[in-house]
Amino acid sequence: MTLALSVELVATIAVVVGVAGAVNGVAGFGFAVVGTMVLAATLDPATAVTFMIIPMFAVNLALVGDLTREELRTCGTRFAPLLVAALVGTLLGMALLDRLPEAPLRILLGFVSLGFVATNQHAIPLPSLPVVSEREFADTPLVMGVVGVVSGVLFGATNVGVQLVAFVRSFDLSHGLFVGVVALVFVGINGLRVGAAGALGLAFKPGTDDMRNSRAIPVVRGLRERGATVTAYDPVATENAREYLDDVDYAESADAALAGADGAVVVTDWDEFATLDEEFDAMADPVVVDGRRVVERRDGITYEGLTW
């Protein structure tokens, strides 16, 4: 994911997280919806969804702390099928997020946001949806499993868990217990997401040929949109890169990519790139934009840095 953190963006994120946290503390939900939807207006949707994982985990962990030990044990046992199924669905949703194009994902987030507002406003009465009248049926592992998987997929891909909230609300728990149970479910889900994000390619790193969400993709596309001719090189990911970037030339080595270039952009911190030296002499204009701070400084090269 590519993310340049300006002062204005950091301030915006802080305000968004603060307001979303206040909503969540009062209502027991809404942090993910508010935070993700607002951030998606500034960042690309996949980045907005991923960015909110750790804040959501922290907020819900604090709310779980309001449960007594006995409530935690009882609710954990009662809603275990829902939690386990939601964990499975969330992994599927994260994999879906990694493959959805930006435009459809942004539209999906928009529709979900409008649905959230519509179902929580009281100015215009909406027709009631059919509900299950027998509590014993909703409390079965099968129903919890189905609701958990479907809700987990949607939550993993969009950060929206309103359907889980509505299901838990149907059990007529006290407000404090309701908030705690919802937080308990989301602590489990987001704890899993924190650990799984890297494995699903949400943070590209050296040592892999996985190009999904690679920082290089938006960088190269941005250069091409501005009329630049791009020659790219990666020690292992060239073949996979062709699936995402088909309008660039690919070099067999770093020195071949640098030869005659007006500038070089380092996007991944491969050890090989840290040892580059005389290869820069072959550039027409030695300007190096080092996005990973791995290139050793030397005379005759103009350096620029980026914050990801």
mmCIF file of C-alpha atoms in Angstrom:
data_model
loop_
_atom_site.group_PDB
_atom_site.id
_atom_site.type_symbol
_atom_site.label_atom_id
_atom_site.label_comp_id
_atom_site.label_asym_id
_atom_site.label_seq_id
_atom_site.Cartn_x
_atom_site.Cartn_y
_atom_site.Cartn_z
ATOM 1 C CA MET A 1 0.000 0.000 0.000
ATOM 2 C CA THR A 2 1.277 3.455 -0.827
ATOM 3 C CA LEU A 3 0.556 6.155 1.714
ATOM 4 C CA ALA A 4 2.290 9.525 1.913
ATOM 5 C CA LEU A 5 1.468 10.967 5.328
ATOM 6 C CA SER A 6 1.289 14.749 5.133
ATOM 7 C CA VAL A 7 0.536 16.825 8.222
ATOM 8 C CA GLU A 8 -2.949 17.534 6.882
ATOM 9 C CA LEU A 9 -3.638 13.846 6.274
ATOM 10 C CA VAL A 10 -2.430 12.859 9.742
ATOM 11 C CA ALA A 11 -4.681 15.535 11.279
ATOM 12 C CA THR A 12 -7.641 14.338 9.216
ATOM 13 C CA ILE A 13 -7.070 10.726 10.243
ATOM 14 C CA ALA A 14 -6.821 11.735 13.912
ATOM 15 C CA VAL A 15 -10.141 13.615 13.737
ATOM 16 C CA VAL A 16 -11.844 10.754 11.878
ATOM 17 C CA VAL A 17 -10.629 8.154 14.377
ATOM 18 C CA GLY A 18 -11.647 10.366 17.322
ATOM 19 C CA VAL A 19 -15.177 10.991 16.051
ATOM 20 C CA ALA A 20 -15.628 7.346 15.040
ATOM 21 C CA GLY A 21 -14.444 6.251 18.488
ATOM 22 C CA ALA A 22 -16.970 8.526 20.179
ATOM 23 C CA VAL A 23 -19.775 7.061 18.058
ATOM 24 C CA ASN A 24 -18.652 3.535 18.902
ATOM 25 C CA GLY A 25 -18.472 4.268 22.628
ATOM 26 C CA VAL A 26 -22.030 5.599 22.720
ATOM 27 C CA ALA A 27 -23.734 3.185 20.334
ATOM 28 C CA GLY A 28 -21.529 0.109 20.650
ATOM 29 C CA PHE A 29 -20.834 0.124 16.921
ATOM 30 C CA GLY A 30 -20.180 2.559 14.070
ATOM 31 C CA PHE A 31 -16.425 3.057 14.482
ATOM 32 C CA ALA A 32 -15.568 0.949 11.436
ATOM 33 C CA VAL A 33 -18.335 2.391 9.254
ATOM 34 C CA VAL A 34 -17.608 6.038 10.027
ATOM 35 C CA GLY A 35 -13.831 5.684 9.925
ATOM 36 C CA THR A 36 -13.615 3.582 6.776
ATOM 37 C CA MET A 37 -16.144 5.550 4.743
ATOM 38 C CA VAL A 38 -14.548 8.915 5.495
ATOM 39 C CA LEU A 39 -11.013 7.660 4.872
ATOM 40 C CA ALA A 40 -12.124 6.033 1.606
ATOM 41 C CA ALA A 41 -13.001 9.514 0.350
ATOM 42 C CA THR A 42 -9.334 10.500 0.771
ATOM 43 C CA LEU A 43 -7.414 7.239 0.288
ATOM 44 C CA ASP A 44 -7.983 4.325 -2.052
ATOM 45 C CA PRO A 45 -10.651 2.019 -0.544
ATOM 46 C CA ALA A 46 -8.379 -0.978 0.071
ATOM 47 C CA THR A 47 -5.923 1.233 1.968
ATOM 48 C CA ALA A 48 -8.770 2.759 4.009
ATOM 49 C CA VAL A 49 -10.085 -0.690 4.963
ATOM 50 C CA THR A 50 -6.623 -1.938 5.937
ATOM 51 C CA PHE A 51 -5.641 1.256 7.758
ATOM 52 C CA MET A 52 -8.570 0.921 10.194
ATOM 53 C CA ILE A 53 -7.733 -2.626 11.370
ATOM 54 C CA ILE A 54 -5.489 -1.712 14.310
ATOM 55 C CA PRO A 55 -7.642 1.234 15.538
ATOM 56 C CA MET A 56 -10.710 -1.025 15.454
ATOM 57 C CA PHE A 57 -8.869 -3.684 17.421
ATOM 58 C CA ALA A 58 -7.809 -1.147 20.066
ATOM 59 C CA VAL A 59 -11.273 0.419 20.427
ATOM 60 C CA ASN A 60 -13.069 -2.905 20.793
ATOM 61 C CA LEU A 61 -10.425 -4.251 23.169
ATOM 62 C CA ALA A 62 -11.146 -1.292 25.458
ATOM 63 C CA LEU A 63 -14.886 -2.006 25.316
ATOM 64 C CA VAL A 64 -14.353 -5.692 26.143
ATOM 65 C CA GLY A 65 -12.639 -4.517 29.319
ATOM 66 C CA ASP A 66 -16.036 -3.335 30.578
ATOM 67 C CA LEU A 67 -17.261 -6.940 30.794
ATOM 68 C CA THR A 68 -16.875 -8.787 34.063
ATOM 69 C CA ARG A 69 -14.942 -12.039 34.063
ATOM 70 C CA GLU A 70 -18.169 -14.011 34.438
ATOM 71 C CA GLU A 71 -19.867 -12.121 31.582
ATOM 72 C CA LEU A 72 -16.815 -12.675 29.403
ATOM 73 C CA ARG A 73 -16.849 -16.418 30.080
ATOM 74 C CA THR A 74 -20.602 -16.807 29.604
ATOM 75 C CA CYS A 75 -20.831 -14.706 26.442
ATOM 76 C CA GLY A 76 -17.687 -16.239 24.993
ATOM 77 C CA THR A 77 -19.205 -19.696 25.342
ATOM 78 C CA ARG A 78 -22.649 -18.696 24.102
ATOM 79 C CA PHE A 79 -21.446 -16.828 21.007
ATOM 80 C CA ALA A 80 -18.445 -19.055 20.193
ATOM 81 C CA PRO A 81 -20.015 -20.449 16.955
ATOM 82 C CA LEU A 82 -20.658 -16.898 15.743
ATOM 83 C CA LEU A 83 -17.092 -15.820 16.513
ATOM 84 C CA VAL A 84 -15.422 -18.841 14.887
ATOM 85 C CA ALA A 85 -17.573 -18.568 11.753
ATOM 86 C CA ALA A 86 -16.921 -14.826 11.557
ATOM 87 C CA LEU A 87 -13.172 -15.473 11.725
ATOM 88 C CA VAL A 88 -13.398 -17.833 8.743
ATOM 89 C CA GLY A 89 -15.568 -15.402 6.795
ATOM 90 C CA THR A 90 -13.221 -12.524 7.565
ATOM 91 C CA LEU A 91 -10.259 -14.353 6.031
ATOM 92 C CA LEU A 92 -12.320 -14.922 2.893
ATOM 93 C CA GLY A 93 -13.329 -11.259 2.868
ATOM 94 C CA MET A 94 -9.710 -10.119 3.188
ATOM 95 C CA ALA A 95 -8.771 -12.298 0.227
ATOM 96 C CA LEU A 96 -11.669 -10.750 -1.714
ATOM 97 C CA LEU A 97 -10.491 -7.249 -0.769
ATOM 98 C CA ASP A 98 -7.086 -8.074 -2.211
ATOM 99 C CA ARG A 99 -8.653 -8.861 -5.595
ATOM 100 C CA LEU A 100 -11.423 -6.289 -5.970
ATOM 101 C CA PRO A 101 -10.701 -3.388 -8.359
ATOM 102 C CA GLU A 102 -10.811 0.057 -6.751
ATOM 103 C CA ALA A 103 -13.917 1.395 -8.534
ATOM 104 C CA PRO A 104 -16.314 -1.462 -7.623
ATOM 105 C CA LEU A 105 -14.972 -1.504 -4.061
ATOM 106 C CA ARG A 106 -15.567 2.237 -3.681
ATOM 107 C CA ILE A 107 -19.136 1.809 -4.985
ATOM 108 C CA LEU A 108 -19.714 -1.116 -2.602
ATOM 109 C CA LEU A 109 -18.493 0.960 0.333
ATOM 110 C CA GLY A 110 -20.802 3.779 -0.733
ATOM 111 C CA PHE A 111 -23.876 1.552 -0.871
ATOM 112 C CA VAL A 112 -23.044 -0.022 2.482
ATOM 113 C CA SER A 113 -22.588 3.434 3.998
ATOM 114 C CA LEU A 114 -25.969 4.602 2.679
ATOM 115 C CA GLY A 115 -27.583 1.422 3.970
ATOM 116 C CA PHE A 116 -26.068 1.983 7.402
ATOM 117 C CA VAL A 117 -27.439 5.533 7.555
ATOM 118 C CA ALA A 118 -30.868 4.473 6.263
ATOM 119 C CA THR A 119 -31.310 1.696 8.804
ATOM 120 C CA ASN A 120 -30.218 3.857 11.739
ATOM 121 C CA GLN A 121 -32.209 7.028 11.005
ATOM 122 C CA HIS A 122 -35.662 7.603 12.507
ATOM 123 C CA ALA A 123 -36.971 10.488 10.385
ATOM 124 C CA ILE A 124 -38.373 8.253 7.645
ATOM 125 C CA PRO A 125 -39.959 4.968 8.739
ATOM 126 C CA LEU A 126 -38.763 1.980 6.756
ATOM 127 C CA PRO A 127 -40.669 -1.291 6.241
ATOM 128 C CA SER A 128 -39.718 -3.903 8.790
ATOM 129 C CA LEU A 129 -37.745 -6.888 7.620
ATOM 130 C CA PRO A 130 -38.979 -10.372 8.508
ATOM 131 C CA VAL A 131 -37.406 -11.596 11.741
ATOM 132 C CA VAL A 132 -37.112 -14.984 13.361
ATOM 133 C CA SER A 133 -39.633 -15.113 16.175
ATOM 134 C CA GLU A 134 -38.209 -18.112 18.010
ATOM 135 C CA ARG A 135 -35.115 -17.195 19.994
ATOM 136 C CA GLU A 136 -34.033 -20.826 20.235
ATOM 137 C CA PHE A 137 -33.596 -20.957 16.448
ATOM 138 C CA ALA A 138 -31.367 -17.880 16.327
ATOM 139 C CA ASP A 139 -29.327 -19.251 19.225
ATOM 140 C CA THR A 140 -28.364 -22.455 17.383
ATOM 141 C CA PRO A 141 -24.790 -23.089 16.170
ATOM 142 C CA LEU A 142 -26.047 -23.508 12.580
ATOM 143 C CA VAL A 143 -27.669 -20.076 12.412
ATOM 144 C CA MET A 144 -24.748 -18.434 14.179
ATOM 145 C CA GLY A 145 -22.375 -20.161 11.768
ATOM 146 C CA VAL A 146 -24.207 -18.967 8.656
ATOM 147 C CA VAL A 147 -24.566 -15.415 9.969
ATOM 148 C CA GLY A 148 -20.932 -15.413 11.081
ATOM 149 C CA VAL A 149 -19.486 -16.529 7.735
ATOM 150 C CA VAL A 150 -21.587 -14.166 5.612
ATOM 151 C CA SER A 151 -21.018 -11.241 7.959
ATOM 152 C CA GLY A 152 -17.316 -12.026 8.204
ATOM 153 C CA VAL A 153 -16.882 -11.925 4.423
ATOM 154 C CA LEU A 154 -18.540 -8.506 4.238
ATOM 155 C CA PHE A 155 -16.582 -7.222 7.231
ATOM 156 C CA GLY A 156 -13.257 -8.510 5.922
ATOM 157 C CA ALA A 157 -13.773 -6.765 2.588
ATOM 158 C CA THR A 158 -15.381 -3.500 3.760
ATOM 159 C CA ASN A 159 -14.947 -3.115 7.569
ATOM 160 C CA VAL A 160 -18.739 -3.023 7.858
ATOM 161 C CA GLY A 161 -20.139 -5.249 10.599
ATOM 162 C CA VAL A 162 -23.660 -3.836 10.957
ATOM 163 C CA GLN A 163 -25.149 -7.247 10.179
ATOM 164 C CA LEU A 164 -23.269 -8.792 13.114
ATOM 165 C CA VAL A 165 -24.410 -5.954 15.347
ATOM 166 C CA ALA A 166 -28.041 -6.446 14.301
ATOM 167 C CA PHE A 167 -27.836 -10.179 14.977
ATOM 168 C CA VAL A 168 -26.409 -9.700 18.484
ATOM 169 C CA ARG A 169 -28.988 -6.976 19.192
ATOM 170 C CA SER A 170 -31.777 -9.495 18.499
ATOM 171 C CA PHE A 171 -30.881 -11.317 21.731
ATOM 172 C CA ASP A 172 -32.269 -8.450 23.868
ATOM 173 C CA LEU A 173 -29.130 -8.018 25.962
ATOM 174 C CA SER A 174 -28.702 -5.035 28.251
ATOM 175 C CA HIS A 175 -26.958 -2.092 26.558
ATOM 176 C CA GLY A 176 -23.720 -2.615 28.462
ATOM 177 C CA LEU A 177 -23.672 -6.340 27.757
ATOM 178 C CA PHE A 178 -24.638 -5.760 24.115
ATOM 179 C CA VAL A 179 -21.713 -3.344 23.630
ATOM 180 C CA GLY A 180 -19.349 -5.790 25.312
ATOM 181 C CA VAL A 181 -20.451 -8.803 23.258
ATOM 182 C CA VAL A 182 -20.176 -6.879 19.981
ATOM 183 C CA ALA A 183 -16.709 -5.718 21.010
ATOM 184 C CA LEU A 184 -15.741 -9.289 21.945
ATOM 185 C CA VAL A 185 -16.640 -10.530 18.463
ATOM 186 C CA PHE A 186 -14.747 -7.713 16.751
ATOM 187 C CA VAL A 187 -11.689 -8.109 18.996
ATOM 188 C CA GLY A 188 -11.376 -11.691 17.779
ATOM 189 C CA ILE A 189 -11.913 -10.728 14.146
ATOM 190 C CA ASN A 190 -9.540 -7.762 14.124
ATOM 191 C CA GLY A 191 -6.908 -9.614 16.123
ATOM 192 C CA LEU A 192 -6.904 -12.203 13.349
ATOM 193 C CA ARG A 193 -6.753 -9.487 10.679
ATOM 194 C CA VAL A 194 -3.718 -7.840 12.272
ATOM 195 C CA GLY A 195 -1.818 -11.115 12.052
ATOM 196 C CA ALA A 196 -3.144 -12.133 8.632
ATOM 197 C CA ALA A 197 -2.692 -8.857 6.750
ATOM 198 C CA GLY A 198 0.910 -9.519 5.730
ATOM 199 C CA ALA A 199 0.270 -13.145 4.785
ATOM 200 C CA LEU A 200 -2.473 -12.095 2.381
ATOM 201 C CA GLY A 201 -0.246 -9.617 0.587
ATOM 202 C CA LEU A 202 -1.502 -6.421 2.201
ATOM 203 C CA ALA A 203 2.078 -5.279 2.850
ATOM 204 C CA PHE A 204 4.513 -6.075 0.032
ATOM 205 C CA LYS A 205 8.043 -6.815 1.217
ATOM 206 C CA PRO A 206 11.333 -8.164 -0.133
ATOM 207 C CA GLY A 207 11.740 -11.917 -0.310
ATOM 208 C CA THR A 208 8.479 -12.530 -2.198
ATOM 209 C CA ASP A 209 7.223 -12.297 -5.763
ATOM 210 C CA ASP A 210 3.712 -11.360 -4.604
ATOM 211 C CA MET A 211 2.757 -8.191 -6.485
ATOM 212 C CA ARG A 212 -0.714 -7.751 -4.958
ATOM 213 C CA ASN A 213 -0.918 -4.256 -3.485
ATOM 214 C CA SER A 214 2.747 -3.656 -4.286
ATOM 215 C CA ARG A 215 3.792 -0.041 -3.862
ATOM 216 C CA ALA A 216 5.310 -0.217 -7.329
ATOM 217 C CA ILE A 217 1.936 -0.490 -9.064
ATOM 218 C CA PRO A 218 0.575 3.015 -8.290
ATOM 219 C CA VAL A 219 4.064 4.516 -8.640
ATOM 220 C CA VAL A 220 4.602 3.114 -12.130
ATOM 221 C CA ARG A 221 1.057 3.920 -13.228
ATOM 222 C CA GLY A 222 1.467 7.479 -12.014
ATOM 223 C CA LEU A 223 4.678 7.868 -13.997
ATOM 224 C CA ARG A 224 3.081 6.418 -17.121
ATOM 225 C CA GLU A 225 0.077 8.729 -16.815
ATOM 226 C CA ARG A 226 2.504 11.641 -16.846
ATOM 227 C CA GLY A 227 4.148 10.451 -20.035
ATOM 228 C CA ALA A 228 7.244 8.791 -18.592
ATOM 229 C CA THR A 229 8.861 5.768 -20.203
ATOM 230 C CA VAL A 230 9.440 3.218 -17.448
ATOM 231 C CA THR A 231 11.967 0.391 -17.348
ATOM 232 C CA ALA A 232 11.429 -1.814 -14.292
ATOM 233 C CA TYR A 233 13.532 -4.420 -12.546
ATOM 234 C CA ASP A 234 12.881 -6.764 -9.629
ATOM 235 C CA PRO A 235 15.028 -9.763 -8.641
ATOM 236 C CA VAL A 236 12.100 -12.221 -8.510
ATOM 237 C CA ALA A 237 8.750 -10.543 -9.250
ATOM 238 C CA THR A 238 9.105 -9.637 -12.934
ATOM 239 C CA GLU A 239 6.740 -12.319 -14.254
ATOM 240 C CA ASN A 240 4.012 -11.474 -11.753
ATOM 241 C CA ALA A 241 4.537 -7.771 -12.405
ATOM 242 C CA ARG A 242 3.613 -8.255 -16.065
ATOM 243 C CA GLU A 243 0.066 -9.156 -14.968
ATOM 244 C CA TYR A 244 -0.367 -5.726 -13.370
ATOM 245 C CA LEU A 245 1.938 -3.514 -15.452
ATOM 246 C CA ASP A 246 1.887 -4.381 -19.143
ATOM 247 C CA ASP A 247 2.930 -1.004 -20.547
ATOM 248 C CA VAL A 248 6.486 -0.890 -19.188
ATOM 249 C CA ASP A 249 9.801 -2.388 -20.250
ATOM 250 C CA TYR A 250 11.438 -4.991 -18.020
ATOM 251 C CA ALA A 251 15.191 -5.229 -17.518
ATOM 252 C CA GLU A 252 17.190 -8.317 -16.620
ATOM 253 C CA SER A 253 19.302 -6.458 -14.050
ATOM 254 C CA ALA A 254 19.415 -3.248 -12.041
ATOM 255 C CA ASP A 255 22.264 -1.787 -14.089
ATOM 256 C CA ALA A 256 20.349 -2.468 -17.313
ATOM 257 C CA ALA A 257 17.319 -0.648 -15.898
ATOM 258 C CA LEU A 258 19.447 2.334 -14.844
ATOM 259 C CA ALA A 259 21.335 2.722 -18.133
ATOM 260 C CA GLY A 260 20.342 6.010 -19.774
ATOM 261 C CA ALA A 261 17.578 6.727 -17.250
ATOM 262 C CA ASP A 262 16.704 10.282 -16.210
ATOM 263 C CA GLY A 263 15.721 9.104 -12.737
ATOM 264 C CA ALA A 264 15.433 6.005 -10.564
ATOM 265 C CA VAL A 265 12.730 5.107 -8.042
ATOM 266 C CA VAL A 266 13.527 2.499 -5.382
ATOM 267 C CA VAL A 267 10.275 0.976 -4.150
ATOM 268 C CA THR A 268 11.315 -2.263 -2.418
ATOM 269 C CA ASP A 269 14.211 -2.671 0.011
ATOM 270 C CA TRP A 270 16.009 -5.585 -1.621
ATOM 271 C CA ASP A 271 19.554 -6.075 -0.312
ATOM 272 C CA GLU A 272 20.750 -5.950 -3.911
ATOM 273 C CA PHE A 273 19.589 -2.344 -4.226
ATOM 274 C CA ALA A 274 21.535 -1.304 -1.131
ATOM 275 C CA THR A 275 24.798 -2.323 -2.831
ATOM 276 C CA LEU A 276 24.256 -0.310 -6.024
ATOM 277 C CA ASP A 277 27.076 2.160 -6.629
ATOM 278 C CA GLU A 278 28.790 2.539 -10.002
ATOM 279 C CA GLU A 279 25.587 1.426 -11.724
ATOM 280 C CA PHE A 280 24.233 4.949 -11.186
ATOM 281 C CA ASP A 281 27.013 6.359 -13.381
ATOM 282 C CA ALA A 282 25.224 4.955 -16.427
ATOM 283 C CA MET A 283 22.180 7.185 -15.791
ATOM 284 C CA ALA A 284 21.621 10.207 -18.022
ATOM 285 C CA ASP A 285 20.646 12.288 -14.988
ATOM 286 C CA PRO A 286 21.431 10.603 -11.634
ATOM 287 C CA VAL A 287 18.318 11.478 -9.625
ATOM 288 C CA VAL A 288 17.313 8.769 -7.144
ATOM 289 C CA VAL A 289 13.963 8.748 -5.354
ATOM 290 C CA ASP A 290 14.641 6.316 -2.524
ATOM 291 C CA GLY A 291 11.305 5.214 -1.109
ATOM 292 C CA ARG A 292 12.903 2.737 1.285
ATOM 293 C CA ARG A 293 16.061 4.594 2.368
ATOM 294 C CA VAL A 294 18.342 1.783 1.281
ATOM 295 C CA VAL A 295 20.583 3.468 -1.301
ATOM 296 C CA GLU A 296 23.916 4.644 0.071
ATOM 297 C CA ARG A 297 24.527 8.328 -0.561
ATOM 298 C CA ARG A 298 27.429 9.283 -2.796
ATOM 299 C CA ASP A 299 28.658 12.330 -4.694
ATOM 300 C CA GLY A 300 27.142 13.032 -8.081
ATOM 301 C CA ILE A 301 23.663 11.761 -7.239
ATOM 302 C CA THR A 302 20.635 13.847 -6.310
ATOM 303 C CA TYR A 303 18.600 12.052 -3.641
ATOM 304 C CA GLU A 304 14.927 12.429 -2.802
ATOM 305 C CA GLY A 305 13.028 10.495 -0.133
ATOM 306 C CA LEU A 306 9.441 9.368 0.351
ATOM 307 C CA THR A 307 7.371 8.375 3.377
ATOM 308 C CA TRP A 308 5.197 5.349 2.752
#
